[in-house]
Coordinates of C-alpha atoms and ligand atoms in Angstrom, one line a residue:
X237 CA 4.8 -11.9 -1.8
X238 CA 5.5 -9.5 0.6
X239 CA 6.6 -7.0 -2.1
X240 CA 3.2 -6.3 -3.2
X241 CA 1.3 -6.3 -0.1
X242 CA -0.2 -3.1 1.9
X243 CA -1.0 -2.1 5.2
X244 CA -4.3 0.2 4.9
X245 CA -4.5 3.0 7.4
X246 CA -7.1 4.5 9.4
X247 CA -8.0 6.9 6.2
X248 CA -7.6 3.9 3.8
X249 CA -4.5 4.3 2.0
X250 CA -2.2 2.1 1.1
X251 CA 1.0 2.1 1.9
X252 CA 3.6 -0.9 0.7
X253 CA 4.5 -3.2 3.8
X254 CA 8.1 -2.6 3.6
X255 CA 9.8 0.9 3.1
X256 CA 13.3 1.4 2.2
X257 CA 14.8 3.0 4.5
X258 CA 17.3 6.2 3.5
X259 CA 18.9 6.8 6.8
X260 CA 22.6 8.1 6.6
X261 CA 23.1 7.8 2.8
X262 CA 24.1 11.3 2.1
X263 CA 26.7 10.5 -1.3
X264 CA 24.8 11.2 -3.6
X265 CA 26.1 8.6 -6.6
X266 CA 25.5 6.0 -3.2
X267 CA 21.9 7.0 -2.5
X268 CA 20.8 7.3 -6.2
X269 CA 22.2 3.5 -6.9
X270 CA 21.0 2.3 -3.6
X271 CA 17.3 3.9 -4.2
X272 CA 17.5 2.1 -8.1
X273 CA 18.7 -1.0 -6.8
X274 CA 15.3 -1.0 -4.3
X275 CA 13.3 -0.4 -7.1
X276 CA 14.4 -2.2 -9.5
X277 CA 13.7 -4.9 -7.1
X278 CA 10.6 -4.1 -6.5
X279 CA 10.5 -1.7 -3.5
X280 CA 8.0 1.3 -3.7
X281 CA 8.1 2.9 -0.7
X282 CA 11.1 5.3 0.2
X283 CA 11.4 6.6 3.9
X284 CA 13.6 9.9 3.6
X285 CA 13.4 13.5 5.7
X286 CA 14.6 16.2 5.1
X287 CA 17.1 16.1 8.1
X288 CA 19.2 13.2 5.4
X289 CA 19.7 15.4 3.3
X290 CA 19.5 13.1 0.6
X291 CA 15.6 14.0 -1.1
X292 CA 17.0 15.7 -4.2
X293 CA 19.3 12.3 -4.8
X294 CA 16.1 10.6 -4.3
X295 CA 13.8 12.6 -6.7
X296 CA 17.0 11.9 -9.0
X297 CA 17.1 8.0 -8.7
X298 CA 13.1 7.7 -9.2
X299 CA 13.3 9.8 -12.2
X300 CA 15.7 7.4 -14.0
X301 CA 13.9 4.7 -12.5
X302 CA 11.1 5.6 -15.2
X303 CA 8.7 4.7 -12.9
X304 CA 5.5 6.7 -12.5
X305 CA 4.6 9.4 -9.4
X306 CA 2.1 7.5 -8.8
X307 CA 3.6 3.8 -8.8
X308 CA 5.6 4.7 -5.3
X309 CA 5.2 5.6 -1.8
X310 CA 7.1 8.3 -0.3
X311 CA 7.4 10.1 2.7
X312 CA 9.0 12.6 4.2
X313 CA 9.7 14.0 7.8
X314 CA 9.6 17.9 9.1
X315 CA 12.8 18.7 11.0
X316 CA 12.7 18.2 14.6
X317 CA 14.2 21.8 15.0
X318 CA 11.5 23.6 12.7
X319 CA 8.1 23.9 14.4
X320 CA 4.9 26.4 13.6
X321 CA 2.5 27.1 11.7
X322 CA 4.0 28.9 9.0
X323 CA 7.4 27.1 9.3
X324 CA 5.5 23.6 8.7
X325 CA 4.4 24.7 5.6
X326 CA 7.2 26.4 4.7
X327 CA 9.2 23.0 5.3
X328 CA 6.9 20.8 3.5
X329 CA 6.6 22.8 -0.3
X330 CA 11.0 23.1 -0.1
X331 CA 10.8 19.3 0.6
X332 CA 8.5 18.7 -2.4
X333 CA 10.6 20.7 -4.5
X334 CA 13.4 19.0 -3.6
X335 CA 11.3 15.7 -4.2
X336 CA 10.5 16.9 -7.4
X337 CA 6.9 16.0 -6.6
X338 CA 3.3 17.6 -6.2
X339 CA 2.2 15.7 -3.1
X340 CA 4.0 13.4 -0.6
X341 CA 2.1 10.0 0.2
X342 CA 3.1 11.0 4.4
X343 CA 4.5 13.3 5.7
X344 CA 5.6 13.2 9.4
X345 CA 7.0 15.7 12.3
X346 CA 10.4 14.1 12.7
X347 CA 10.2 14.4 16.8
X348 CA 8.6 16.1 19.7
X349 CA 11.6 18.0 20.3
X350 CA 14.6 19.2 18.0
X351 CA 17.7 16.7 18.4
X352 CA 20.2 19.0 20.2
X353 CA 19.7 21.6 23.1
X354 CA 15.6 21.0 23.8
X355 CA 16.2 21.1 27.8
X356 CA 13.2 21.1 29.7
X357 CA 11.2 23.2 27.0
X358 CA 7.4 22.2 26.2
X359 CA 7.0 21.7 22.5
X360 CA 3.6 20.7 22.8
X361 CA 2.3 24.0 21.7
X362 CA 4.4 24.1 18.9
X363 CA 3.9 20.8 17.9
X364 CA 0.1 21.5 17.8
X365 CA 0.9 24.6 15.5
X366 CA 3.0 22.1 12.8
X367 CA -0.1 19.5 13.5
X368 CA -2.6 22.2 12.4
X369 CA -0.6 22.7 9.8
X370 CA -0.3 19.0 8.1
X371 CA -3.4 18.3 8.8
X372 CA -4.5 22.3 6.5
X373 CA -1.9 20.8 4.0
X374 CA -3.8 17.2 3.7
X375 CA -7.0 18.6 3.7
X376 CA -5.8 20.6 0.8
X377 CA -5.0 16.9 -0.9
X378 CA -1.3 17.8 -0.6
X379 CA -0.5 14.6 1.7
X380 CA -2.2 11.4 1.9
X381 CA -1.8 10.6 5.2
X382 CA 0.1 12.3 8.6
X383 CA 1.6 11.4 10.8
X384 CA 4.0 11.3 13.6
X385 CA 7.8 9.8 14.8
X386 CA 9.6 9.6 17.9
X387 CA 6.2 10.4 19.3
X388 CA 5.2 9.1 23.2
X389 CA 1.6 8.3 23.9
X390 CA 1.2 11.6 26.4
X391 CA 3.0 13.7 23.1
X392 CA 0.1 12.0 20.3
X393 CA -2.7 12.6 23.0
X394 CA -1.5 16.3 23.0
X395 CA -2.2 16.4 19.6
X396 CA -5.2 14.7 19.4
X397 CA -6.8 16.8 22.4
X398 CA -6.1 20.4 20.7
X399 CA -7.2 19.2 17.1
X400 CA -9.3 16.0 16.8
X401 CA -7.4 15.0 14.6
X402 CA -5.7 11.0 15.5
X403 CA -1.7 10.8 13.2
X404 CA -2.7 8.0 11.0
X405 CA 1.5 6.8 11.5
X406 CA 4.0 6.8 14.9
X407 CA 7.3 6.0 13.0
X408 CA 9.3 4.7 16.2
X409 CA 12.4 2.6 16.9
X410 CA 11.5 -0.9 16.8
X411 CA 13.5 -4.5 16.8
X412 CA 13.9 -7.9 18.2
X413 CA 15.1 -6.6 21.3
X414 CA 13.5 -3.3 21.9
X415 CA 9.3 -3.6 21.4
X416 CA 8.1 -0.2 22.6
X417 CA 5.7 -2.3 23.3
X418 CA 4.0 0.8 25.2
X419 CA 3.8 2.9 23.0
X420 CA 3.2 -0.2 20.2
X421 CA 0.0 -1.2 22.4
X422 CA -1.6 2.6 22.0
X423 CA -1.2 2.7 18.8
X424 CA -2.7 0.1 18.2
X425 CA -5.8 1.1 20.3
X426 CA -5.7 4.2 17.8
X427 CA -6.0 2.7 14.9
X428 CA -2.0 4.3 14.4
X429 CA -0.1 2.1 11.9
X430 CA 3.5 2.2 13.9
X431 CA 6.1 2.1 11.3
X432 CA 9.8 0.2 12.6
X433 CA 12.8 2.7 12.2
X434 CA 16.1 0.7 13.0
X435 CA 14.4 -2.9 12.1
X436 CA 18.0 -4.2 12.4
X437 CA 18.8 -1.8 15.4
X438 CA 21.2 0.2 12.8
X439 CA 23.4 -3.4 11.7
X440 CA 24.0 -4.4 15.8
X441 CA 21.3 -7.2 15.5
X442 CA 24.2 -9.0 14.0
X443 CA 26.2 -9.2 17.3
X444 CA 23.2 -11.2 19.1
X445 CA 24.9 -14.3 17.5
X446 CA 21.8 -16.2 19.9
X447 CA 19.6 -15.2 16.5
X448 CA 21.6 -17.2 14.0
X449 CA 20.3 -20.0 15.4
X450 CA 16.4 -18.9 14.8
X451 CA 17.8 -18.0 11.1
X452 CA 19.4 -20.8 10.2
X453 CA 15.4 -22.7 11.6
X454 CA 13.7 -21.1 8.8
X455 CA 16.7 -21.0 6.5
X456 CA 16.7 -17.8 6.1
X457 CA 19.7 -14.8 7.2
X458 CA 19.1 -12.9 10.4
X459 CA 18.2 -9.5 8.9
X460 CA 15.5 -11.5 7.3
X461 CA 14.3 -13.0 10.6
X462 CA 14.7 -9.7 12.1
X463 CA 12.7 -7.9 9.3
X464 CA 10.3 -10.6 9.1
X465 CA 9.8 -9.9 13.1
X466 CA 8.4 -6.7 12.5
X467 CA 5.8 -7.4 10.5
X468 CA 4.6 -10.4 12.5
X469 CA 4.8 -7.8 14.7
X470 CA 2.3 -5.9 13.3
X471 CA 4.6 -3.0 12.5
X472 CA 6.0 -1.8 9.0
X473 CA 9.5 -2.4 8.6
X474 CA 12.2 0.4 6.9
X475 CA 15.9 -1.7 6.3
X476 CA 17.9 -0.1 4.8
X477 CA 21.4 -1.0 3.1
X478 CA 23.1 0.5 0.0
X479 CA 24.4 -3.4 -0.9
X480 CA 22.4 -4.8 -3.8
X481 CA 22.0 -8.3 -2.5
X482 CA 21.1 -7.1 1.1
X483 CA 18.4 -4.9 -0.8
X484 CA 17.1 -8.3 -2.5
X485 CA 17.3 -10.1 0.8
X486 CA 15.9 -7.6 2.8
X487 CA 12.4 -7.8 0.5
X488 CA 12.5 -11.3 0.6
X489 CA 10.7 -11.7 3.4
X490 CA 7.9 -14.9 2.4
X491 CA 8.2 -17.7 5.2
X492 CA 6.1 -17.2 9.1
X493 CA 8.6 -16.9 12.1
X494 CA 6.3 -19.6 14.0
X495 CA 4.3 -18.3 17.3
X496 CA 6.7 -20.0 19.6
X497 CA 9.6 -18.3 18.1
X498 CA 7.4 -15.3 17.6
X499 CA 6.8 -15.3 21.5
X500 CA 10.8 -15.8 22.1
X501 CA 11.7 -12.9 20.4
X502 CA 9.3 -10.1 21.0
X503 CA 10.2 -10.7 24.7
X504 CA 13.6 -10.7 24.4
X505 CA 15.7 -7.1 26.1
Ligands
LIG185 N1 12.2 8.9 12.5 C1 13.2 8.3 13.3 O1 13.8 9.5 13.8 C2 14.5 7.5 12.3 C3 15.5 6.8 13.0 C4 16.2 6.2 12.4 C5 16.1 6.0 11.3 N2 14.7 6.1 10.7 C6 14.9 5.6 9.5 O2 14.7 3.4 9.5 C7 15.6 3.7 8.5 C8 16.3 2.1 9.0 O3 16.7 2.7 10.3 P1 19.1 2.4 10.2 O4 19.0 3.4 9.0 O5 19.3 2.9 11.3 O6 19.1 1.0 10.4 P2 18.7 -0.2 10.2 O7 17.7 -0.7 8.5 O8 18.1 -0.8 11.3 O9 20.4 -1.1 10.3 C9 21.0 -0.7 8.8 C10 22.6 -1.5 8.8 O10 22.7 -2.5 8.8 C11 23.5 -2.5 7.7 N3 22.6 -4.2 7.3 C12 21.3 -4.0 6.2 N4 21.1 -5.1 5.4 C13 21.4 -6.4 5.9 C14 21.7 -7.1 5.7 N5 20.6 -7.6 4.6 N6 22.7 -8.2 6.0 C15 23.7 -7.4 6.5 N7 24.1 -5.9 7.0 C16 22.7 -5.1 6.5 C17 23.5 -2.1 6.7 O11 25.1 -1.6 6.0 P3 25.1 -1.4 4.7 O12 23.9 -0.1 4.4 O13 26.6 -1.1 4.3 O14 24.3 -2.7 4.0 C18 23.6 -1.1 8.0 O15 24.9 -0.8 8.6 C19 16.6 4.7 8.7 O16 17.2 4.5 7.2 C20 15.4 6.0 8.3 O17 15.0 5.4 7.2 C21 14.3 6.7 11.6

């Protein structure tokens, strides 16, 4: 069953094949309830970020769940605006404190540039400095795997060239109609696992009524078809929902999309 399956990162760390996304879940009780439903229904991988403002709510949900820390895979992210060696370390420890844990399973640089007012500034040296901090934390055993998010091939090459250390993961936008093939192909060559964020196009996938026919053929929902497509495309999907039935549905993925349908869906524009 998908809920018990893992990908194995280049350093041998096992990562559950589907993660529970938590972006935009900013209300404390909704966040705690969502994470609890996810954990009760078999998710063991939670994706958060300092920028989501919900790390402490996730800690609370984990405590309430009664699950052991080592049963879980927790990812967080260094804010896009916070770059540099010391800053990265400070941010990492602040994240650990909010999550009430003494290690992370995966820590990512959230984006190569600040979200706003990045202009033409070259942030490569700043990303390299952050990356060096993350490598040191990884070598100290404080993080099981390290990576990046929203990085292009060029952004990743700069990190590798400067440090000789290849990210284990690149978390990028991937969904039916947005396959991000260029970056995905490069990451595959480098054994960098691609995590698919917005696997449901943040809800816009449901406007694609053509998908309903294909989903019906397999007796599944459009959400299940879309998330399963991410898996068969070789990526790790991070669906988000705050509704229990949808949370359950999004992990109920034990069917196979036929090659001819995969070929069509993978070429969707
Ligand atoms: N690294 C980055 O820069 C980055 C950027 C964006 C996202 N992410 C990560 O990726 C995760 C997923 O992306 P996302 O939050 O944009 O959303 P998404 O998973 O693509 O879509 C979520 C939307 O679909 C709805 N939905 C979920 N399951 C459904 C179902 N079975 N049937 C009908 N509607 C359903 C949700 O509504 P309800 O919640 O109301 O059910 C919500 O409106 C994020 O939460 C975050 O962890 C990372």
